[in-house]
């Protein structure tokens, strides 16, 4: 495994920090009270945010659309452009660059002037979400939820081991970390009630997921191989797929979730590139049923990324509810994307593919409150003494994730949201 790449930005050399030179995630930011329309692209380095539009303007980076308030133009340019920018940024920020003189010293001054302390910037949604598709690729989650509703013998639907099951979600309500989430209203029906009611959701949940971000598009009518799909993926974000379980229970048959999922999805502020995660590739678990050829993977395409869920009630200290790992997924994002395009469905720059809830096999490793409270029957206790089965108003939920290298970490930054009361 590669070692820490040292930078002259000293805070980037902290072995426990999320943003060493090895990482270089991409996001969108403004400084101080600039309007959101002034948003431009950035990378994170240590405790600093580096303005990529400034570097592009100074001719230090190729024309990549970095002055736009989204990464879409850069993401559309493809793998060669992504790796070119990564190499140039690595060179500009490497430890050795600090000792430069002459023309290189002038370059170094430009880079220093483009750094902003992370505490002085606002991070925005990093890309324009073209479409959001949510999958169900976590084996343990599918088994747990299936067991609750159909019993362990019928937990997995008959198609589950043959295709990554998904549904088309909403792009319009994908928001960046830190955005407050309004408790949804919806139609529910208690099992013993004669009629449904329209009221605030009473079983508000989260789903710990990894989102894959599509960089390069595919054409309508053309399938892509799993290898081609992997090449199309620009990077990954943490993703919380907020879920209204009581609304979901009433509405989900026969076409799947609808309003239960449509009200909000939170993503992290930073897109961690496939290049940064390359040392952490790991194989999918053994196949329980042989996949058809168009969905077979040829190389390791999951990632060893440690994940956690924490919750705080009304501003209290957060309690870690769960720890798990992205390698628990049964299908990789490349397999999901290949499946998505297999009918001839065109995939677009900025498409977001949710992995599905990532849960481990045991209690304490579950990625949803539905599992942590086992259908609401087994409330859990926060460190402050409050009990919860689902999310209450004022609660803050946070996802964290990082890959653990040898003396460095590839961090994702937090994916956070606080729940506000429903509208009257
Ligand atoms: Ca989901």
mmCIF file of C-alpha atoms and ligand atoms in Angstrom:
data_model
loop_
_atom_site.group_PDB
_atom_site.id
_atom_site.type_symbol
_atom_site.label_atom_id
_atom_site.label_comp_id
_atom_site.label_asym_id
_atom_site.label_seq_id
_atom_site.Cartn_x
_atom_site.Cartn_y
_atom_site.Cartn_z
ATOM 1 C CA UNK A 1 0.000 0.000 0.000
ATOM 2 C CA UNK A 2 1.278 3.494 -0.784
ATOM 3 C CA UNK A 3 2.556 5.748 2.015
ATOM 4 C CA UNK A 4 1.628 9.300 3.008
ATOM 5 C CA UNK A 5 2.504 11.776 0.248
ATOM 6 C CA UNK A 6 3.950 14.755 2.089
ATOM 7 C CA UNK A 7 2.760 18.277 1.319
ATOM 8 C CA UNK A 8 4.109 21.722 2.216
ATOM 9 C CA UNK A 9 0.616 22.381 3.606
ATOM 10 C CA UNK A 10 1.678 21.019 6.988
ATOM 11 C CA UNK A 11 -1.828 20.149 8.237
ATOM 12 C CA UNK A 12 -2.128 17.704 5.317
ATOM 13 C CA UNK A 13 0.581 15.497 6.854
ATOM 14 C CA UNK A 14 -1.499 14.559 9.923
ATOM 15 C CA UNK A 15 -1.780 10.733 9.704
ATOM 16 C CA UNK A 16 -5.330 10.891 11.114
ATOM 17 C CA UNK A 17 -6.474 13.838 8.976
ATOM 18 C CA UNK A 18 -9.052 13.276 6.227
ATOM 19 C CA UNK A 19 -7.393 15.295 3.471
ATOM 20 C CA UNK A 20 -3.721 14.420 2.853
ATOM 21 C CA UNK A 21 -2.117 14.959 -0.547
ATOM 22 C CA UNK A 22 -3.085 11.350 -1.363
ATOM 23 C CA UNK A 23 -6.763 12.330 -1.295
ATOM 24 C CA UNK A 24 -7.474 15.535 -3.274
ATOM 25 C CA UNK A 25 -11.277 15.266 -3.296
ATOM 26 C CA UNK A 26 -13.353 17.709 -5.373
ATOM 27 C CA UNK A 27 -16.069 20.068 -4.180
ATOM 28 C CA UNK A 28 -17.657 23.493 -4.684
ATOM 29 C CA UNK A 29 -17.209 26.429 -2.304
ATOM 30 C CA UNK A 30 -17.745 30.111 -1.611
ATOM 31 C CA UNK A 31 -15.821 32.344 0.798
ATOM 32 C CA UNK A 32 -17.432 34.417 3.537
ATOM 33 C CA UNK A 33 -20.756 35.931 2.427
ATOM 34 C CA UNK A 34 -20.312 35.427 -1.310
ATOM 35 C CA UNK A 35 -23.592 34.357 -2.996
ATOM 36 C CA UNK A 36 -23.992 30.709 -4.030
ATOM 37 C CA UNK A 37 -23.779 31.829 -7.673
ATOM 38 C CA UNK A 38 -20.113 32.688 -7.004
ATOM 39 C CA UNK A 39 -19.471 29.021 -6.209
ATOM 40 C CA UNK A 40 -16.411 27.498 -7.855
ATOM 41 C CA UNK A 41 -14.536 24.225 -7.703
ATOM 42 C CA UNK A 42 -12.049 23.332 -5.025
ATOM 43 C CA UNK A 43 -10.014 20.565 -3.535
ATOM 44 C CA UNK A 44 -9.345 19.984 0.166
ATOM 45 C CA UNK A 45 -5.779 19.816 1.434
ATOM 46 C CA UNK A 46 -5.276 19.456 5.185
ATOM 47 C CA UNK A 47 -7.293 22.199 6.897
ATOM 48 C CA UNK A 48 -7.338 24.336 3.746
ATOM 49 C CA UNK A 49 -9.620 24.585 0.723
ATOM 50 C CA UNK A 50 -7.805 25.292 -2.548
ATOM 51 C CA UNK A 51 -9.556 27.431 -5.177
ATOM 52 C CA UNK A 52 -9.176 25.560 -8.480
ATOM 53 C CA UNK A 53 -10.739 28.377 -10.500
ATOM 54 C CA UNK A 54 -7.880 30.631 -9.374
ATOM 55 C CA UNK A 55 -5.309 28.052 -10.471
ATOM 56 C CA UNK A 56 -7.088 27.538 -13.788
ATOM 57 C CA UNK A 57 -7.192 31.317 -14.310
ATOM 58 C CA UNK A 58 -3.452 31.539 -13.655
ATOM 59 C CA UNK A 59 -2.795 28.839 -16.246
ATOM 60 C CA UNK A 60 -1.641 26.287 -13.674
ATOM 61 C CA UNK A 61 -4.459 23.860 -14.491
ATOM 62 C CA UNK A 62 -5.975 23.013 -17.887
ATOM 63 C CA UNK A 63 -9.350 24.512 -18.873
ATOM 64 C CA UNK A 64 -11.767 22.326 -16.898
ATOM 65 C CA UNK A 65 -14.740 24.536 -16.036
ATOM 66 C CA UNK A 66 -13.498 25.073 -12.489
ATOM 67 C CA UNK A 67 -15.058 28.561 -12.305
ATOM 68 C CA UNK A 68 -18.525 27.000 -12.592
ATOM 69 C CA UNK A 69 -20.507 26.187 -9.414
ATOM 70 C CA UNK A 70 -20.486 22.448 -10.161
ATOM 71 C CA UNK A 71 -18.007 19.738 -11.079
ATOM 72 C CA UNK A 72 -20.087 18.517 -14.032
ATOM 73 C CA UNK A 73 -17.983 20.030 -16.805
ATOM 74 C CA UNK A 74 -14.774 18.601 -15.298
ATOM 75 C CA UNK A 75 -16.441 15.229 -14.667
ATOM 76 C CA UNK A 76 -17.563 15.047 -18.309
ATOM 77 C CA UNK A 77 -13.985 15.354 -19.571
ATOM 78 C CA UNK A 78 -13.096 11.765 -18.668
ATOM 79 C CA UNK A 79 -10.340 9.745 -17.100
ATOM 80 C CA UNK A 80 -7.357 11.308 -18.903
ATOM 81 C CA UNK A 81 -8.386 14.836 -17.834
ATOM 82 C CA UNK A 82 -9.078 13.688 -14.261
ATOM 83 C CA UNK A 83 -5.653 12.115 -13.933
ATOM 84 C CA UNK A 84 -3.910 15.110 -15.566
ATOM 85 C CA UNK A 85 -5.436 17.513 -13.024
ATOM 86 C CA UNK A 86 -4.627 15.158 -10.161
ATOM 87 C CA UNK A 87 -0.986 14.935 -11.254
ATOM 88 C CA UNK A 88 -0.654 18.704 -11.591
ATOM 89 C CA UNK A 89 -2.234 19.336 -8.177
ATOM 90 C CA UNK A 90 0.013 16.710 -6.607
ATOM 91 C CA UNK A 91 3.040 18.416 -8.095
ATOM 92 C CA UNK A 92 1.933 21.925 -6.981
ATOM 93 C CA UNK A 93 1.274 20.803 -3.394
ATOM 94 C CA UNK A 94 4.101 18.304 -2.875
ATOM 95 C CA UNK A 95 6.601 18.909 -0.084
ATOM 96 C CA UNK A 96 9.445 19.374 -2.561
ATOM 97 C CA UNK A 97 7.691 22.270 -4.311
ATOM 98 C CA UNK A 98 8.179 24.468 -1.254
ATOM 99 C CA UNK A 99 11.921 24.764 -1.865
ATOM 100 C CA UNK A 100 11.403 26.094 -5.379
ATOM 101 C CA UNK A 101 13.013 29.339 -6.536
ATOM 102 C CA UNK A 102 12.615 31.675 -9.524
ATOM 103 C CA UNK A 103 9.589 30.930 -11.709
ATOM 104 C CA UNK A 104 8.592 28.004 -9.496
ATOM 105 C CA UNK A 105 8.578 30.263 -6.423
ATOM 106 C CA UNK A 106 6.151 32.590 -8.235
ATOM 107 C CA UNK A 107 3.940 29.586 -8.952
ATOM 108 C CA UNK A 108 4.090 28.652 -5.299
ATOM 109 C CA UNK A 109 2.890 32.159 -4.371
ATOM 110 C CA UNK A 110 -0.147 31.761 -6.659
ATOM 111 C CA UNK A 111 -1.036 28.468 -4.997
ATOM 112 C CA UNK A 112 -0.645 29.935 -1.494
ATOM 113 C CA UNK A 113 -2.918 32.837 -2.412
ATOM 114 C CA UNK A 114 -5.605 30.355 -3.565
ATOM 115 C CA UNK A 115 -5.751 28.594 -0.185
ATOM 116 C CA UNK A 116 -8.591 29.402 2.220
ATOM 117 C CA UNK A 117 -8.910 28.086 5.785
ATOM 118 C CA UNK A 118 -11.691 25.494 5.771
ATOM 119 C CA UNK A 119 -13.447 27.359 8.589
ATOM 120 C CA UNK A 120 -13.944 30.422 6.366
ATOM 121 C CA UNK A 121 -15.677 28.740 3.438
ATOM 122 C CA UNK A 122 -19.144 27.398 2.729
ATOM 123 C CA UNK A 123 -19.310 24.091 0.891
ATOM 124 C CA UNK A 124 -22.089 23.628 -1.659
ATOM 125 C CA UNK A 125 -23.548 20.606 -3.423
ATOM 126 C CA UNK A 126 -20.531 19.524 -5.456
ATOM 127 C CA UNK A 127 -22.279 18.604 -8.696
ATOM 128 C CA UNK A 128 -25.570 19.061 -10.497
ATOM 129 C CA UNK A 129 -27.337 15.755 -9.910
ATOM 130 C CA UNK A 130 -28.616 14.625 -13.301
ATOM 131 C CA UNK A 131 -30.647 11.703 -11.991
ATOM 132 C CA UNK A 132 -30.595 9.697 -8.784
ATOM 133 C CA UNK A 133 -30.959 5.941 -8.809
ATOM 134 C CA UNK A 134 -31.004 4.042 -5.569
ATOM 135 C CA UNK A 135 -29.917 0.414 -5.365
ATOM 136 C CA UNK A 136 -30.329 -2.291 -2.748
ATOM 137 C CA UNK A 137 -26.919 -3.940 -3.021
ATOM 138 C CA UNK A 138 -26.196 -4.670 0.651
ATOM 139 C CA UNK A 139 -26.686 -8.377 1.337
ATOM 140 C CA UNK A 140 -27.081 -8.045 5.115
ATOM 141 C CA UNK A 141 -29.496 -5.127 4.878
ATOM 142 C CA UNK A 142 -31.656 -6.909 2.315
ATOM 143 C CA UNK A 143 -31.665 -10.040 4.479
ATOM 144 C CA UNK A 144 -32.458 -8.144 7.694
ATOM 145 C CA UNK A 145 -35.298 -6.121 6.221
ATOM 146 C CA UNK A 146 -36.634 -9.125 4.302
ATOM 147 C CA UNK A 147 -36.559 -11.186 7.515
ATOM 148 C CA UNK A 148 -38.600 -8.559 9.347
ATOM 149 C CA UNK A 149 -41.310 -8.489 6.688
ATOM 150 C CA UNK A 150 -41.313 -12.015 5.231
ATOM 151 C CA UNK A 151 -39.322 -14.204 7.638
ATOM 152 C CA UNK A 152 -35.713 -15.423 7.154
ATOM 153 C CA UNK A 153 -36.650 -18.215 4.720
ATOM 154 C CA UNK A 154 -38.105 -15.727 2.221
ATOM 155 C CA UNK A 155 -35.908 -12.738 3.107
ATOM 156 C CA UNK A 156 -34.204 -12.297 -0.268
ATOM 157 C CA UNK A 157 -36.474 -11.812 -3.283
ATOM 158 C CA UNK A 158 -35.825 -14.417 -6.022
ATOM 159 C CA UNK A 159 -34.092 -11.863 -8.278
ATOM 160 C CA UNK A 160 -31.735 -10.493 -5.607
ATOM 161 C CA UNK A 161 -28.738 -12.744 -6.310
ATOM 162 C CA UNK A 162 -29.004 -12.139 -10.085
ATOM 163 C CA UNK A 163 -29.417 -8.359 -10.495
ATOM 164 C CA UNK A 164 -28.635 -5.312 -8.359
ATOM 165 C CA UNK A 165 -32.210 -4.207 -7.595
ATOM 166 C CA UNK A 166 -32.826 -0.466 -7.930
ATOM 167 C CA UNK A 167 -35.465 2.196 -8.477
ATOM 168 C CA UNK A 168 -35.404 5.688 -9.954
ATOM 169 C CA UNK A 169 -35.313 8.269 -7.174
ATOM 170 C CA UNK A 170 -35.451 12.076 -7.230
ATOM 171 C CA UNK A 171 -32.519 14.320 -8.142
ATOM 172 C CA UNK A 172 -34.421 17.487 -7.175
ATOM 173 C CA UNK A 173 -34.109 16.828 -3.453
ATOM 174 C CA UNK A 174 -30.477 15.722 -3.253
ATOM 175 C CA UNK A 175 -28.897 18.233 -0.862
ATOM 176 C CA UNK A 176 -25.431 18.847 0.512
ATOM 177 C CA UNK A 177 -24.301 17.958 4.010
ATOM 178 C CA UNK A 178 -25.447 20.508 6.590
ATOM 179 C CA UNK A 179 -28.839 21.149 4.974
ATOM 180 C CA UNK A 180 -31.734 20.822 7.455
ATOM 181 C CA UNK A 181 -34.296 18.139 6.613
ATOM 182 C CA UNK A 182 -38.008 18.824 7.037
ATOM 183 C CA UNK A 183 -39.937 15.837 8.422
ATOM 184 C CA UNK A 184 -42.168 14.687 5.556
ATOM 185 C CA UNK A 185 -45.937 14.555 5.520
ATOM 186 C CA UNK A 186 -47.463 11.519 3.912
ATOM 187 C CA UNK A 187 -50.206 8.983 3.745
ATOM 188 C CA UNK A 188 -49.985 6.069 6.154
ATOM 189 C CA UNK A 189 -52.333 3.396 7.369
ATOM 190 C CA UNK A 190 -52.031 1.517 10.644
ATOM 191 C CA UNK A 191 -52.591 -2.252 10.205
ATOM 192 C CA UNK A 192 -55.773 -2.174 12.310
ATOM 193 C CA UNK A 193 -57.162 1.090 10.870
ATOM 194 C CA UNK A 194 -60.033 1.203 8.391
ATOM 195 C CA UNK A 195 -58.715 4.187 6.448
ATOM 196 C CA UNK A 196 -55.375 5.880 5.822
ATOM 197 C CA UNK A 197 -54.449 9.280 7.286
ATOM 198 C CA UNK A 198 -52.297 12.150 5.937
ATOM 199 C CA UNK A 199 -49.928 13.223 8.701
ATOM 200 C CA UNK A 200 -46.267 13.741 9.640
ATOM 201 C CA UNK A 201 -44.088 10.633 9.259
ATOM 202 C CA UNK A 202 -43.711 8.819 12.589
ATOM 203 C CA UNK A 203 -40.983 6.376 11.564
ATOM 204 C CA UNK A 204 -38.310 8.612 10.044
ATOM 205 C CA UNK A 205 -35.122 6.700 9.254
ATOM 206 C CA UNK A 206 -31.726 7.054 7.613
ATOM 207 C CA UNK A 207 -29.797 4.804 5.262
ATOM 208 C CA UNK A 208 -25.997 4.699 5.298
ATOM 209 C CA UNK A 209 -24.896 4.455 1.677
ATOM 210 C CA UNK A 210 -22.023 5.212 -0.638
ATOM 211 C CA UNK A 211 -23.016 7.177 -3.740
ATOM 212 C CA UNK A 212 -21.184 6.621 -7.032
ATOM 213 C CA UNK A 213 -20.939 9.712 -9.253
ATOM 214 C CA UNK A 214 -21.011 9.145 -13.013
ATOM 215 C CA UNK A 215 -18.449 11.214 -14.912
ATOM 216 C CA UNK A 216 -18.655 10.208 -18.551
ATOM 217 C CA UNK A 217 -22.013 9.404 -20.181
ATOM 218 C CA UNK A 218 -23.241 6.428 -22.196
ATOM 219 C CA UNK A 219 -25.468 6.505 -25.271
ATOM 220 C CA UNK A 220 -29.087 5.479 -25.412
ATOM 221 C CA UNK A 221 -29.299 2.052 -27.000
ATOM 222 C CA UNK A 222 -25.760 1.052 -25.995
ATOM 223 C CA UNK A 223 -24.941 -1.219 -23.089
ATOM 224 C CA UNK A 224 -21.634 -0.919 -21.234
ATOM 225 C CA UNK A 225 -19.476 -3.674 -19.780
ATOM 226 C CA UNK A 226 -18.653 -3.741 -16.075
ATOM 227 C CA UNK A 227 -15.114 -2.597 -16.938
ATOM 228 C CA UNK A 228 -16.430 0.289 -19.054
ATOM 229 C CA UNK A 229 -18.824 1.208 -16.256
ATOM 230 C CA UNK A 230 -15.935 1.367 -13.799
ATOM 231 C CA UNK A 231 -14.125 3.764 -16.155
ATOM 232 C CA UNK A 232 -17.207 6.027 -16.314
ATOM 233 C CA UNK A 233 -17.302 6.539 -12.534
ATOM 234 C CA UNK A 234 -15.649 9.785 -11.390
ATOM 235 C CA UNK A 235 -15.777 9.194 -7.660
ATOM 236 C CA UNK A 236 -17.784 8.514 -4.533
ATOM 237 C CA UNK A 237 -19.679 10.485 -1.877
ATOM 238 C CA UNK A 238 -21.223 9.536 1.448
ATOM 239 C CA UNK A 239 -24.987 9.385 1.022
ATOM 240 C CA UNK A 240 -27.843 9.367 3.525
ATOM 241 C CA UNK A 241 -31.045 8.160 1.888
ATOM 242 C CA UNK A 242 -33.614 9.543 4.359
ATOM 243 C CA UNK A 243 -36.583 7.157 4.520
ATOM 244 C CA UNK A 244 -40.110 7.429 5.895
ATOM 245 C CA UNK A 245 -40.792 3.831 6.897
ATOM 246 C CA UNK A 246 -44.496 4.217 7.696
ATOM 247 C CA UNK A 247 -45.153 5.934 4.363
ATOM 248 C CA UNK A 248 -43.037 3.285 2.619
ATOM 249 C CA UNK A 249 -44.977 0.389 4.177
ATOM 250 C CA UNK A 250 -48.291 1.709 2.824
ATOM 251 C CA UNK A 251 -47.154 2.776 -0.635
ATOM 252 C CA UNK A 252 -44.393 0.412 -1.748
ATOM 253 C CA UNK A 253 -46.380 -2.316 -3.460
ATOM 254 C CA UNK A 254 -46.346 -2.860 -6.385
ATOM 255 C CA UNK A 255 -43.935 -0.232 -7.792
ATOM 256 C CA UNK A 256 -41.476 0.302 -4.929
ATOM 257 C CA UNK A 257 -40.685 3.342 -2.772
ATOM 258 C CA UNK A 258 -42.034 6.736 -3.877
ATOM 259 C CA UNK A 259 -42.848 9.559 -1.415
ATOM 260 C CA UNK A 260 -41.100 7.611 1.371
ATOM 261 C CA UNK A 261 -37.789 8.457 -0.290
ATOM 262 C CA UNK A 262 -38.552 11.480 -2.484
ATOM 263 C CA UNK A 263 -38.388 14.200 0.184
ATOM 264 C CA UNK A 264 -34.618 14.276 0.818
ATOM 265 C CA UNK A 265 -31.260 12.632 0.170
ATOM 266 C CA UNK A 266 -28.118 14.110 1.740
ATOM 267 C CA UNK A 267 -24.677 13.760 0.158
ATOM 268 C CA UNK A 268 -21.250 14.708 1.492
ATOM 269 C CA UNK A 269 -19.562 17.912 0.346
ATOM 270 C CA UNK A 270 -16.535 16.196 -1.179
ATOM 271 C CA UNK A 271 -16.381 13.743 -4.065
ATOM 272 C CA UNK A 272 -13.536 11.341 -3.319
ATOM 273 C CA UNK A 273 -12.001 10.237 -6.590
ATOM 274 C CA UNK A 274 -11.583 6.698 -7.771
ATOM 275 C CA UNK A 275 -7.854 7.486 -8.064
ATOM 276 C CA UNK A 276 -7.565 8.261 -4.334
ATOM 277 C CA UNK A 277 -9.388 5.034 -3.474
ATOM 278 C CA UNK A 278 -7.348 2.889 -5.876
ATOM 279 C CA UNK A 279 -5.110 1.350 -3.120
ATOM 280 C CA UNK A 280 -8.226 0.250 -1.252
ATOM 281 C CA UNK A 281 -9.901 -1.836 -3.939
ATOM 282 C CA UNK A 282 -11.234 -5.137 -2.690
ATOM 283 C CA UNK A 283 -13.161 -7.995 -4.277
ATOM 284 C CA UNK A 284 -16.896 -8.512 -4.013
ATOM 285 C CA UNK A 285 -17.890 -11.382 -1.681
ATOM 286 C CA UNK A 286 -18.153 -14.925 -3.124
ATOM 287 C CA UNK A 287 -21.097 -15.206 -5.513
ATOM 288 C CA UNK A 288 -23.948 -17.232 -4.059
ATOM 289 C CA UNK A 289 -25.359 -17.683 -7.557
ATOM 290 C CA UNK A 290 -23.286 -17.337 -10.705
ATOM 291 C CA UNK A 291 -23.988 -14.000 -12.369
ATOM 292 C CA UNK A 292 -24.840 -13.757 -16.038
ATOM 293 C CA UNK A 293 -21.771 -12.718 -18.076
ATOM 294 C CA UNK A 294 -22.755 -9.041 -18.510
ATOM 295 C CA UNK A 295 -22.683 -8.484 -14.743
ATOM 296 C CA UNK A 296 -19.499 -10.366 -13.817
ATOM 297 C CA UNK A 297 -16.612 -8.301 -12.475
ATOM 298 C CA UNK A 298 -13.098 -8.904 -13.769
ATOM 299 C CA UNK A 299 -11.049 -7.176 -11.042
ATOM 300 C CA UNK A 300 -11.720 -6.008 -7.466
ATOM 301 C CA UNK A 301 -14.279 -3.206 -7.692
ATOM 302 C CA UNK A 302 -15.442 -2.647 -4.111
ATOM 303 C CA UNK A 303 -13.524 -0.432 -1.687
ATOM 304 C CA UNK A 304 -12.358 -0.994 1.880
ATOM 305 C CA UNK A 305 -13.915 2.142 3.407
ATOM 306 C CA UNK A 306 -14.731 2.264 7.120
ATOM 307 C CA UNK A 307 -18.127 3.826 7.773
ATOM 308 C CA UNK A 308 -20.050 4.979 10.822
ATOM 309 C CA UNK A 309 -23.416 6.435 11.809
ATOM 310 C CA UNK A 310 -23.792 8.790 14.757
ATOM 311 C CA UNK A 311 -26.780 10.549 16.238
ATOM 312 C CA UNK A 312 -27.140 13.500 18.574
ATOM 313 C CA UNK A 313 -30.340 14.603 20.256
ATOM 314 C CA UNK A 314 -30.955 18.352 20.337
ATOM 315 C CA UNK A 315 -27.320 19.435 20.243
ATOM 316 C CA UNK A 316 -25.989 16.774 22.650
ATOM 317 C CA UNK A 317 -22.670 15.038 22.024
ATOM 318 C CA UNK A 318 -23.045 12.488 19.214
ATOM 319 C CA UNK A 319 -23.412 8.798 19.996
ATOM 320 C CA UNK A 320 -21.901 6.350 17.511
ATOM 321 C CA UNK A 321 -24.709 3.927 16.681
ATOM 322 C CA UNK A 322 -22.994 1.755 14.134
ATOM 323 C CA UNK A 323 -19.681 0.939 12.458
ATOM 324 C CA UNK A 324 -19.431 -0.981 9.218
ATOM 325 C CA UNK A 325 -17.500 -1.097 5.922
ATOM 326 C CA UNK A 326 -18.290 -0.517 2.247
ATOM 327 C CA UNK A 327 -16.786 -3.918 1.422
ATOM 328 C CA UNK A 328 -19.967 -5.471 2.901
ATOM 329 C CA UNK A 329 -21.758 -4.629 -0.367
ATOM 330 C CA UNK A 330 -22.606 -7.592 -2.607
ATOM 331 C CA UNK A 331 -22.586 -5.633 -5.880
ATOM 332 C CA UNK A 332 -20.064 -2.930 -6.830
ATOM 333 C CA UNK A 333 -21.103 0.441 -8.261
ATOM 334 C CA UNK A 334 -19.648 -0.674 -11.604
ATOM 335 C CA UNK A 335 -21.989 -3.672 -11.607
ATOM 336 C CA UNK A 336 -24.930 -1.409 -10.730
ATOM 337 C CA UNK A 337 -24.023 0.981 -13.539
ATOM 338 C CA UNK A 338 -23.564 -1.862 -16.073
ATOM 339 C CA UNK A 339 -26.951 -3.236 -15.054
ATOM 340 C CA UNK A 340 -28.518 0.233 -15.330
ATOM 341 C CA UNK A 341 -27.246 0.677 -18.901
ATOM 342 C CA UNK A 342 -27.867 -2.936 -19.943
ATOM 343 C CA UNK A 343 -31.302 -2.212 -21.416
ATOM 344 C CA UNK A 344 -29.926 0.693 -23.431
ATOM 345 C CA UNK A 345 -30.726 3.290 -20.770
ATOM 346 C CA UNK A 346 -28.524 6.349 -21.347
ATOM 347 C CA UNK A 347 -26.418 7.355 -18.351
ATOM 348 C CA UNK A 348 -25.479 11.005 -17.895
ATOM 349 C CA UNK A 349 -22.731 13.099 -16.376
ATOM 350 C CA UNK A 350 -23.823 13.799 -12.812
ATOM 351 C CA UNK A 351 -25.910 10.661 -12.387
ATOM 352 C CA UNK A 352 -25.828 9.540 -8.782
ATOM 353 C CA UNK A 353 -26.082 5.846 -7.903
ATOM 354 C CA UNK A 354 -26.827 5.023 -4.256
ATOM 355 C CA UNK A 355 -25.356 1.702 -3.162
ATOM 356 C CA UNK A 356 -28.245 0.743 -0.926
ATOM 357 C CA UNK A 357 -27.933 0.565 2.839
ATOM 358 C CA UNK A 358 -24.602 -0.820 3.990
ATOM 359 C CA UNK A 359 -24.978 -3.089 7.007
ATOM 360 C CA UNK A 360 -22.707 -5.719 8.494
ATOM 361 C CA UNK A 361 -23.873 -9.081 9.797
ATOM 362 C CA UNK A 362 -24.258 -8.214 13.492
ATOM 363 C CA UNK A 363 -26.026 -5.653 15.649
ATOM 364 C CA UNK A 364 -23.804 -2.568 15.963
ATOM 365 C CA UNK A 365 -22.939 -2.747 12.256
ATOM 366 C CA UNK A 366 -26.338 -1.842 10.813
ATOM 367 C CA UNK A 367 -26.771 1.117 8.473
ATOM 368 C CA UNK A 368 -30.417 1.989 9.265
ATOM 369 C CA UNK A 369 -32.401 2.663 12.425
ATOM 370 C CA UNK A 370 -34.993 0.170 11.166
ATOM 371 C CA UNK A 371 -32.378 -2.533 11.710
ATOM 372 C CA UNK A 372 -30.785 -0.991 14.825
ATOM 373 C CA UNK A 373 -34.183 -0.943 16.576
ATOM 374 C CA UNK A 374 -35.302 -4.111 14.746
ATOM 375 C CA UNK A 375 -38.421 -2.710 13.197
ATOM 376 C CA UNK A 376 -38.936 -0.294 16.102
ATOM 377 C CA UNK A 377 -39.380 -3.138 18.617
ATOM 378 C CA UNK A 378 -36.003 -2.715 20.355
ATOM 379 C CA UNK A 379 -35.290 0.966 21.112
ATOM 380 C CA UNK A 380 -31.630 1.879 21.627
ATOM 381 C CA UNK A 381 -30.179 4.327 24.153
ATOM 382 C CA UNK A 382 -28.004 7.353 23.343
ATOM 383 C CA UNK A 383 -25.058 8.301 25.570
ATOM 384 C CA UNK A 384 -27.144 11.143 27.036
ATOM 385 C CA UNK A 385 -29.773 8.634 28.222
ATOM 386 C CA UNK A 386 -32.506 9.287 25.633
ATOM 387 C CA UNK A 387 -34.005 6.305 23.861
ATOM 388 C CA UNK A 388 -34.825 6.174 20.154
ATOM 389 C CA UNK A 389 -36.369 3.804 17.660
ATOM 390 C CA UNK A 390 -36.486 6.347 14.822
ATOM 391 C CA UNK A 391 -35.437 9.981 14.291
ATOM 392 C CA UNK A 392 -37.119 12.666 16.392
ATOM 393 C CA UNK A 393 -37.350 16.389 15.584
ATOM 394 C CA UNK A 394 -34.105 18.174 16.474
ATOM 395 C CA UNK A 395 -31.970 15.047 16.089
ATOM 396 C CA UNK A 396 -28.812 15.326 14.022
ATOM 397 C CA UNK A 397 -27.605 12.322 12.052
ATOM 398 C CA UNK A 398 -24.047 12.131 10.747
ATOM 399 C CA UNK A 399 -22.288 9.656 8.493
ATOM 400 C CA UNK A 400 -18.503 9.443 8.429
ATOM 401 C CA UNK A 401 -16.184 7.423 6.249
ATOM 402 C CA UNK A 402 -12.509 6.937 5.512
ATOM 403 C CA UNK A 403 -10.102 4.459 3.985
ATOM 404 C CA UNK A 404 -7.214 3.630 6.318
ATOM 405 C CA UNK A 405 -3.840 3.661 4.550
ATOM 406 C CA UNK A 406 -0.350 3.105 5.906
ATOM 407 C CA UNK A 407 0.192 6.356 7.852
ATOM 408 C CA UNK A 408 -2.593 8.279 6.138
ATOM 409 C CA UNK A 409 -6.339 8.359 5.647
ATOM 410 C CA UNK A 410 -8.591 9.086 2.703
ATOM 411 C CA UNK A 411 -11.501 10.889 4.384
ATOM 412 C CA UNK A 412 -14.888 11.746 2.887
ATOM 413 C CA UNK A 413 -15.815 14.633 5.197
ATOM 414 C CA UNK A 414 -19.077 14.362 7.131
ATOM 415 C CA UNK A 415 -22.563 13.830 5.702
ATOM 416 C CA UNK A 416 -24.853 15.558 8.216
ATOM 417 C CA UNK A 417 -28.474 16.583 8.518
ATOM 418 C CA UNK A 418 -30.721 17.858 11.328
ATOM 419 C CA UNK A 419 -34.435 17.069 11.289
ATOM 420 C CA UNK A 420 -36.939 19.927 11.589
ATOM 421 C CA UNK A 421 -40.597 19.475 12.593
ATOM 422 C CA UNK A 422 -43.103 18.817 9.818
ATOM 423 C CA UNK A 423 -45.055 21.750 8.379
ATOM 424 C CA UNK A 424 -48.546 22.188 9.816
HETATM 425 CA CA1 LIG B 1 -31.700 3.459 -0.079
#
